[in-house]
Amino acid sequence: MTMLESPSERREIERRSLPEDIRESLQERILSGEFRDGEALVQDVLAEEYGVSRMPVREVLRQLEACGLVSMRTHKGAVVTSIPTEQVEELFELRALLEADMLVRAFRRMTDSDIEEARGVLGELEQSYRRGDMASWGRLNWEFHRRLYLPAGRPQTLSVLHGINLRVERYIRLHLLMTDGLDTAEREHREILRLCALRDAEAAVAYLKLHILDAGRTLVAALRQERAKAR
């Protein structure tokens, strides 16, 4: 280490690794729909595309399997996970239960600073809608909700919720593009934030549950329609 290189700077440089870069890229390709439900992800092909050996690709596929985006099948290898519509509905119902509980707990310690940070993230999310920057939608949507729940001090529940959001993100993106979902999401997010700013816990929690469940119902209906056409 040189005199100009501090230990913290060195750790920052080494924090990212090749598998992490590949994972981020491959995850976005799945979420954007480049790889469709049930499509095989061939290790040799991916290794050639990324200019690496099969080892980091295999590691990345295992990580994506752990978060529900990929399934490893005997004699077939890795395929993009397809979630049945009934399970998509279940995931949204689970989100509604967990996120409502998180918001209730967060209200006990929520500060004006928490509200302002959530407002800043919401501004970024709305700008990404207007730019059509799909790659940012899921990340910023989760960050907005996460910012409201952080005061609850429940990191394990946050981790579970992040995983659920990631599993359904590709379907949400498709639905937002096909419908007026962007306008609805923007309006409902603003209302959730307004109620939180007023410290109206009962109304905010009720509205949040409705926001999540309505999104799930319209998404499931659209998915069923699309899958029926594909048969």
Coordinates of N, CA and C in Angstrom, one line a residue, residues 37-211:
D37 N -39.5 -16.2 -19.6 CA -39.8 -17.3 -18.7 C -39.5 -18.6 -19.4
G38 N -38.8 -19.5 -18.7 CA -38.6 -20.8 -19.2 C -37.4 -20.9 -20.1
E39 N -36.8 -19.8 -20.5 CA -35.7 -19.8 -21.5 C -34.4 -20.4 -20.8
A40 N -33.7 -21.2 -21.5 CA -32.5 -21.8 -21.0 C -31.3 -20.8 -21.0
L41 N -30.5 -20.8 -19.9 CA -29.4 -19.9 -19.9 C -28.1 -20.8 -20.0
V42 N -27.5 -20.9 -21.1 CA -26.5 -21.9 -21.4 C -25.1 -21.3 -20.9
Q43 N -24.5 -22.0 -20.0 CA -23.3 -21.5 -19.4 C -22.2 -21.2 -20.4
D44 N -22.0 -22.1 -21.3 CA -20.9 -21.8 -22.3 C -21.2 -20.6 -23.1
V45 N -22.4 -20.4 -23.5 CA -22.8 -19.2 -24.3 C -22.6 -17.9 -23.5
L46 N -23.0 -17.9 -22.3 CA -22.9 -16.8 -21.4 C -21.4 -16.5 -21.1
A47 N -20.6 -17.5 -20.9 CA -19.2 -17.4 -20.6 C -18.5 -16.7 -21.8
E48 N -18.9 -17.1 -23.0 CA -18.3 -16.5 -24.2 C -18.7 -15.0 -24.3
E49 N -20.0 -14.8 -24.1 CA -20.5 -13.4 -24.2 C -19.8 -12.4 -23.2
Y50 N -19.5 -12.9 -22.0 CA -18.9 -12.1 -21.0 C -17.3 -12.2 -21.0
G51 N -16.8 -13.1 -21.8 CA -15.4 -13.3 -21.9 C -14.7 -13.8 -20.7
V52 N -15.4 -14.8 -20.1 CA -14.9 -15.4 -18.8 C -15.0 -16.9 -18.9
S53 N -14.5 -17.6 -17.9 CA -14.6 -19.0 -17.9 C -16.0 -19.4 -17.4
R54 N -16.4 -20.7 -17.3 CA -17.7 -21.1 -16.9 C -17.8 -20.9 -15.4
M55 N -16.7 -20.8 -14.6 CA -16.8 -20.8 -13.2 C -17.6 -19.6 -12.6
P56 N -17.2 -18.3 -13.0 CA -18.0 -17.2 -12.5 C -19.4 -17.2 -13.0
V57 N -19.7 -17.7 -14.2 CA -21.1 -17.8 -14.7 C -21.9 -18.8 -13.8
R58 N -21.3 -19.9 -13.5 CA -21.9 -20.9 -12.7 C -22.3 -20.3 -11.3
E59 N -21.3 -19.5 -10.8 CA -21.5 -18.9 -9.5 C -22.7 -17.9 -9.5
V60 N -22.7 -17.1 -10.6 CA -23.8 -16.1 -10.8 C -25.2 -16.8 -10.9
L61 N -25.2 -17.9 -11.7 CA -26.5 -18.6 -11.8 C -27.0 -19.1 -10.5
R62 N -26.1 -19.6 -9.7 CA -26.5 -20.1 -8.3 C -27.0 -18.9 -7.5
Q63 N -26.4 -17.8 -7.6 CA -26.9 -16.6 -6.9 C -28.3 -16.2 -7.3
L64 N -28.5 -16.2 -8.6 CA -29.8 -15.9 -9.2 C -30.9 -16.9 -8.9
E65 N -30.4 -18.2 -8.7 CA -31.4 -19.2 -8.3 C -31.8 -18.9 -6.8
A66 N -30.9 -18.5 -6.0 CA -31.2 -18.2 -4.6 C -32.2 -17.1 -4.4
C67 N -32.2 -16.1 -5.4 CA -33.2 -15.0 -5.3 C -34.4 -15.3 -6.1
G68 N -34.5 -16.5 -6.7 CA -35.8 -16.9 -7.4 C -35.9 -16.5 -8.8
L69 N -34.8 -16.0 -9.4 CA -34.9 -15.6 -10.9 C -34.6 -16.7 -11.8
V70 N -33.9 -17.7 -11.3 CA -33.4 -18.8 -12.1 C -33.6 -20.2 -11.4
S71 N -33.9 -21.2 -12.2 CA -34.1 -22.6 -11.6 C -33.0 -23.5 -12.3
M72 N -32.4 -24.3 -11.5 CA -31.4 -25.3 -12.0 C -32.2 -26.6 -12.1
R73 N -32.2 -27.1 -13.4 CA -32.9 -28.3 -13.6 C -32.0 -29.4 -14.1
T74 N -32.2 -30.6 -13.7 CA -31.4 -31.8 -14.1 C -31.5 -32.0 -15.6
H75 N -30.4 -32.2 -16.2 CA -30.2 -32.4 -17.6 C -30.6 -31.2 -18.5
K76 N -31.0 -30.1 -17.9 CA -31.4 -29.0 -18.7 C -30.5 -27.7 -18.3
G77 N -30.0 -27.7 -17.1 CA -29.2 -26.6 -16.6 C -30.1 -25.5 -16.1
A78 N -29.6 -24.3 -16.3 CA -30.4 -23.1 -15.7 C -31.4 -22.6 -16.7
V79 N -32.6 -22.3 -16.2 CA -33.7 -21.7 -16.9 C -34.2 -20.5 -16.2
V80 N -34.8 -19.6 -16.9 CA -35.4 -18.4 -16.2 C -36.7 -18.9 -15.6
T81 N -36.9 -18.6 -14.3 CA -38.0 -19.0 -13.5 C -39.3 -18.4 -14.1
S82 N -40.3 -19.3 -14.2 CA -41.7 -18.8 -14.5 C -42.5 -18.9 -13.3
I83 N -43.1 -17.9 -12.8 CA -43.9 -17.9 -11.6 C -45.4 -18.0 -12.0
P84 N -46.1 -19.1 -11.5 CA -47.5 -19.2 -11.8 C -48.3 -18.0 -11.3
T85 N -49.3 -17.6 -12.0 CA -50.1 -16.4 -11.6 C -50.6 -16.5 -10.2
E86 N -51.0 -17.7 -9.7 CA -51.5 -17.9 -8.4 C -50.4 -17.5 -7.4
Q87 N -49.1 -17.9 -7.7 CA -48.0 -17.5 -6.8 C -47.7 -16.1 -6.9
V88 N -47.8 -15.4 -8.0 CA -47.6 -14.0 -8.1 C -48.6 -13.3 -7.2
E89 N -49.9 -13.7 -7.2 CA -50.9 -13.2 -6.4 C -50.6 -13.4 -4.9
E90 N -50.1 -14.6 -4.6 CA -49.7 -14.9 -3.2 C -48.5 -14.0 -2.7
L91 N -47.6 -13.7 -3.6 CA -46.4 -12.8 -3.3 C -46.9 -11.4 -3.0
F92 N -47.9 -10.9 -3.7 CA -48.4 -9.6 -3.5 C -49.2 -9.5 -2.2
E93 N -49.9 -10.6 -1.9 CA -50.6 -10.7 -0.6 C -49.6 -10.7 0.6
L94 N -48.5 -11.4 0.4 CA -47.5 -11.5 1.4 C -46.8 -10.1 1.6
R95 N -46.6 -9.5 0.5 CA -46.0 -8.1 0.5 C -47.0 -7.2 1.3
A96 N -48.3 -7.3 1.1 CA -49.2 -6.4 1.8 C -49.2 -6.6 3.3
L97 N -49.1 -7.9 3.7 CA -49.1 -8.2 5.1 C -47.8 -7.7 5.8
L98 N -46.6 -8.0 5.1 CA -45.4 -7.6 5.7 C -45.1 -6.1 5.7
E99 N -45.4 -5.5 4.6 CA -45.2 -4.1 4.4 C -46.1 -3.2 5.3
A100 N -47.3 -3.7 5.5 CA -48.2 -3.0 6.4 C -47.7 -3.0 7.8
D101 N -47.2 -4.2 8.2 CA -46.6 -4.4 9.6 C -45.4 -3.5 9.7
M102 N -44.6 -3.5 8.7 CA -43.3 -2.7 8.7 C -43.7 -1.2 8.9
L103 N -44.7 -0.7 8.2 CA -45.0 0.7 8.3 C -45.6 1.0 9.7
V104 N -46.4 0.2 10.2 CA -46.9 0.4 11.6 C -45.7 0.5 12.6
R105 N -44.7 -0.4 12.5 CA -43.6 -0.3 13.4 C -42.7 0.9 13.1
A106 N -42.6 1.3 11.8 CA -41.8 2.4 11.4 C -42.4 3.8 12.0
F107 N -43.7 3.9 12.0 CA -44.3 5.1 12.5 C -43.9 5.5 13.9
R108 N -43.5 4.5 14.7 CA -43.2 4.8 16.1 C -41.9 5.6 16.2
R109 N -41.0 5.5 15.2 CA -39.7 6.2 15.2 C -39.5 7.1 14.0
M110 N -40.5 7.2 13.1 CA -40.3 8.0 11.9 C -40.1 9.5 12.2
T111 N -39.1 10.1 11.5 CA -38.8 11.5 11.7 C -39.0 12.3 10.4
D112 N -39.0 13.6 10.5 CA -39.1 14.4 9.4 C -38.0 14.1 8.4
S113 N -36.8 13.8 8.9 CA -35.7 13.5 8.0 C -36.0 12.2 7.2
D114 N -36.7 11.2 7.8 CA -37.1 10.0 7.0 C -38.0 10.4 5.9
I115 N -39.0 11.2 6.2 CA -39.9 11.6 5.2 C -39.3 12.4 4.0
E116 N -38.3 13.2 4.3 CA -37.6 14.0 3.3 C -36.8 13.1 2.4
E117 N -36.1 12.1 3.0 CA -35.3 11.2 2.3 C -36.2 10.4 1.3
A118 N -37.3 9.9 1.8 CA -38.3 9.2 1.0 C -38.8 10.1 -0.2
R119 N -39.0 11.3 0.1 CA -39.5 12.3 -0.9 C -38.4 12.5 -2.0
G120 N -37.2 12.5 -1.6 CA -36.1 12.6 -2.6 C -36.0 11.4 -3.5
V121 N -36.2 10.2 -2.9 CA -36.2 9.0 -3.7 C -37.4 9.0 -4.7
L122 N -38.5 9.4 -4.1 CA -39.7 9.4 -5.0 C -39.5 10.3 -6.2
G123 N -38.8 11.5 -6.0 CA -38.5 12.4 -7.1 C -37.7 11.7 -8.1
E124 N -36.7 10.9 -7.7 CA -35.8 10.2 -8.6 C -36.7 9.2 -9.4
L125 N -37.6 8.5 -8.7 CA -38.4 7.4 -9.3 C -39.3 8.1 -10.4
E126 N -39.9 9.2 -10.1 CA -40.8 9.9 -11.0 C -40.0 10.3 -12.3
Q127 N -38.8 10.8 -12.1 CA -38.0 11.2 -13.2 C -37.6 10.0 -14.1
S128 N -37.4 8.8 -13.4 CA -37.0 7.6 -14.2 C -38.3 7.1 -15.0
Y129 N -39.5 7.4 -14.5 CA -40.7 7.0 -15.3 C -40.7 7.9 -16.5
R130 N -40.4 9.2 -16.4 CA -40.5 10.1 -17.5 C -39.4 9.8 -18.6
R131 N -38.3 9.3 -18.1 CA -37.2 9.0 -19.0 C -37.4 7.6 -19.7
G132 N -38.3 6.9 -19.2 CA -38.5 5.5 -19.7 C -37.3 4.6 -19.3
D133 N -36.7 4.9 -18.1 CA -35.5 4.2 -17.7 C -36.0 3.0 -16.9
M134 N -36.4 1.9 -17.6 CA -36.9 0.7 -16.9 C -36.0 0.1 -15.9
A135 N -34.7 0.2 -16.2 CA -33.7 -0.5 -15.4 C -33.7 0.1 -14.0
S136 N -34.2 1.4 -13.8 CA -34.2 2.0 -12.5 C -35.5 1.9 -11.8
W137 N -36.5 1.5 -12.5 CA -37.9 1.5 -11.9 C -37.9 0.6 -10.6
G138 N -37.5 -0.6 -10.8 CA -37.6 -1.6 -9.6 C -36.7 -1.1 -8.5
R139 N -35.5 -0.7 -8.8 CA -34.6 -0.3 -7.7 C -35.1 0.9 -6.9
L140 N -35.6 1.9 -7.7 CA -36.0 3.1 -7.0 C -37.4 2.9 -6.3
N141 N -38.2 2.1 -6.9 CA -39.5 1.8 -6.2 C -39.2 1.1 -4.9
W142 N -38.3 0.1 -4.9 CA -38.0 -0.6 -3.7 C -37.3 0.4 -2.7
E143 N -36.5 1.3 -3.2 CA -35.8 2.2 -2.3 C -36.8 3.2 -1.6
F144 N -37.8 3.6 -2.4 CA -38.8 4.5 -1.8 C -39.5 3.8 -0.6
H145 N -40.0 2.5 -0.9 CA -40.7 1.8 0.2 C -39.7 1.5 1.3
R146 N -38.5 1.1 1.0 CA -37.5 0.7 2.0 C -37.3 1.9 2.9
R147 N -37.2 3.1 2.3 CA -36.9 4.3 3.1 C -37.9 4.5 4.2
L148 N -39.2 4.2 3.8 CA -40.3 4.4 4.8 C -40.3 3.4 5.9
Y149 N -39.7 2.2 5.6 CA -39.8 1.1 6.6 C -38.5 1.1 7.4
L150 N -37.4 1.7 7.0 CA -36.2 1.6 7.8 C -36.3 2.0 9.3
P151 N -37.1 3.0 9.6 CA -37.2 3.3 11.1 C -37.7 2.1 11.9
A152 N -38.3 1.1 11.3 CA -38.8 0.0 12.0 C -37.7 -0.8 12.6
G153 N -36.5 -0.7 12.1 CA -35.4 -1.5 12.6 C -35.5 -3.0 12.4
R154 N -36.0 -3.5 11.3 CA -36.3 -4.9 11.0 C -35.5 -5.3 9.8
P155 N -34.2 -5.5 9.9 CA -33.4 -5.8 8.7 C -33.7 -7.1 8.0
Q156 N -34.1 -8.1 8.8 CA -34.4 -9.4 8.2 C -35.7 -9.4 7.4
T157 N -36.7 -8.7 7.9 CA -38.0 -8.5 7.1 C -37.7 -7.7 5.9
L158 N -36.9 -6.7 6.0 CA -36.5 -5.9 4.8 C -35.8 -6.8 3.7
S159 N -35.0 -7.7 4.1 CA -34.3 -8.6 3.2 C -35.3 -9.5 2.5
V160 N -36.3 -10.0 3.3 CA -37.3 -10.9 2.7 C -38.1 -10.1 1.7
L161 N -38.5 -8.9 2.0 CA -39.3 -8.1 1.1 C -38.6 -7.7 -0.1
H162 N -37.3 -7.4 0.0 CA -36.5 -7.2 -1.2 C -36.5 -8.3 -2.1
G163 N -36.3 -9.5 -1.6 CA -36.4 -10.7 -2.4 C -37.7 -10.9 -3.1
I164 N -38.8 -10.6 -2.4 CA -40.1 -10.7 -3.1 C -40.3 -9.7 -4.2
N165 N -39.8 -8.5 -4.0 CA -39.9 -7.4 -5.0 C -39.1 -7.8 -6.2
L166 N -37.9 -8.4 -6.0 CA -37.1 -8.8 -7.1 C -37.7 -9.9 -8.0
R167 N -38.4 -10.8 -7.3 CA -39.0 -11.9 -8.0 C -40.1 -11.5 -9.0
V168 N -40.9 -10.4 -8.6 CA -42.0 -10.0 -9.4 C -41.7 -8.8 -10.3
E169 N -40.5 -8.3 -10.1 CA -40.2 -7.0 -10.8 C -40.4 -7.1 -12.3
R170 N -40.0 -8.2 -13.0 CA -40.0 -8.3 -14.4 C -41.5 -8.2 -14.9
Y171 N -42.4 -8.8 -14.1 CA -43.8 -8.7 -14.5 C -44.4 -7.3 -14.2
I172 N -43.9 -6.7 -13.2 CA -44.4 -5.3 -12.9 C -44.0 -4.4 -14.1
R173 N -42.7 -4.5 -14.5 CA -42.2 -3.7 -15.6 C -43.1 -3.8 -16.9
L174 N -43.4 -5.1 -17.2 CA -44.2 -5.4 -18.4 C -45.6 -4.7 -18.2
H175 N -46.2 -4.9 -17.0 CA -47.5 -4.3 -16.8 C -47.5 -2.8 -16.9
L176 N -46.5 -2.2 -16.3 CA -46.4 -0.7 -16.3 C -46.4 -0.2 -17.8
L177 N -45.7 -0.9 -18.6 CA -45.5 -0.5 -20.0 C -46.8 -0.7 -20.8
M178 N -47.6 -1.7 -20.4 CA -48.8 -2.1 -21.2 C -50.0 -1.3 -20.8
T179 N -50.0 -0.6 -19.6 CA -51.1 0.0 -19.0 C -50.8 1.5 -18.6
D180 N -51.7 2.1 -18.0 CA -51.5 3.4 -17.4 C -50.9 3.3 -16.0
G181 N -50.2 2.2 -15.7 CA -49.7 1.9 -14.4 C -48.7 2.9 -13.9
L182 N -48.0 3.6 -14.7 CA -47.0 4.6 -14.3 C -47.7 5.8 -13.6
D183 N -48.8 6.3 -14.2 CA -49.6 7.4 -13.6 C -50.2 7.0 -12.3
T184 N -50.7 5.7 -12.2 CA -51.3 5.2 -11.0 C -50.3 5.1 -9.9
A185 N -49.1 4.5 -10.3 CA -48.1 4.3 -9.3 C -47.6 5.7 -8.7
E186 N -47.4 6.6 -9.6 CA -47.0 8.0 -9.2 C -48.0 8.6 -8.2
R187 N -49.2 8.6 -8.6 CA -50.3 9.2 -7.7 C -50.4 8.5 -6.4
E188 N -50.3 7.2 -6.4 CA -50.5 6.4 -5.1 C -49.2 6.6 -4.2
H189 N -48.1 6.6 -4.8 CA -46.9 6.8 -4.0 C -46.9 8.2 -3.3
R190 N -47.4 9.2 -4.0 CA -47.5 10.5 -3.4 C -48.4 10.6 -2.3
E191 N -49.5 9.8 -2.4 CA -50.5 9.8 -1.4 C -50.0 9.0 -0.1
I192 N -49.3 8.0 -0.3 CA -48.7 7.3 0.8 C -47.7 8.2 1.5
L193 N -46.9 8.9 0.8 CA -46.0 9.8 1.4 C -46.7 11.0 2.1
R194 N -47.8 11.5 1.5 CA -48.5 12.6 2.2 C -49.1 12.1 3.5
L195 N -49.7 10.9 3.6 CA -50.2 10.4 4.8 C -49.2 10.1 5.8
C196 N -48.0 9.7 5.4 CA -46.9 9.5 6.3 C -46.4 10.8 6.9
A197 N -46.3 11.8 6.0 CA -45.9 13.2 6.5 C -46.9 13.7 7.5
L198 N -48.2 13.4 7.4 CA -49.2 13.9 8.3 C -49.2 13.0 9.6
R199 N -48.4 11.9 9.6 CA -48.4 11.0 10.7 C -49.7 10.3 11.0
D200 N -50.5 10.1 9.9 CA -51.8 9.5 9.9 C -51.5 8.0 9.7
A201 N -51.1 7.3 10.8 CA -50.7 5.9 10.6 C -51.8 5.0 10.1
E202 N -53.0 5.1 10.6 CA -54.1 4.3 10.2 C -54.4 4.4 8.8
A203 N -54.5 5.6 8.3 CA -54.9 5.9 6.9 C -53.7 5.4 6.0
A204 N -52.5 5.7 6.4 CA -51.3 5.4 5.6 C -51.2 3.9 5.4
V205 N -51.4 3.1 6.5 CA -51.2 1.7 6.4 C -52.3 1.1 5.5
A206 N -53.6 1.6 5.7 CA -54.7 1.1 4.9 C -54.5 1.4 3.4
Y207 N -54.0 2.6 3.1 CA -53.8 3.0 1.7 C -52.6 2.1 1.1
L208 N -51.6 1.9 1.9 CA -50.4 1.1 1.4 C -50.9 -0.3 1.1
K209 N -51.7 -1.0 1.9 CA -52.2 -2.3 1.6 C -53.0 -2.3 0.4
L210 N -53.9 -1.3 0.2 CA -54.7 -1.2 -1.0 C -53.9 -1.0 -2.2
H211 N -52.8 -0.2 -2.1 CA -51.9 0.1 -3.2 C -51.2 -1.2 -3.7

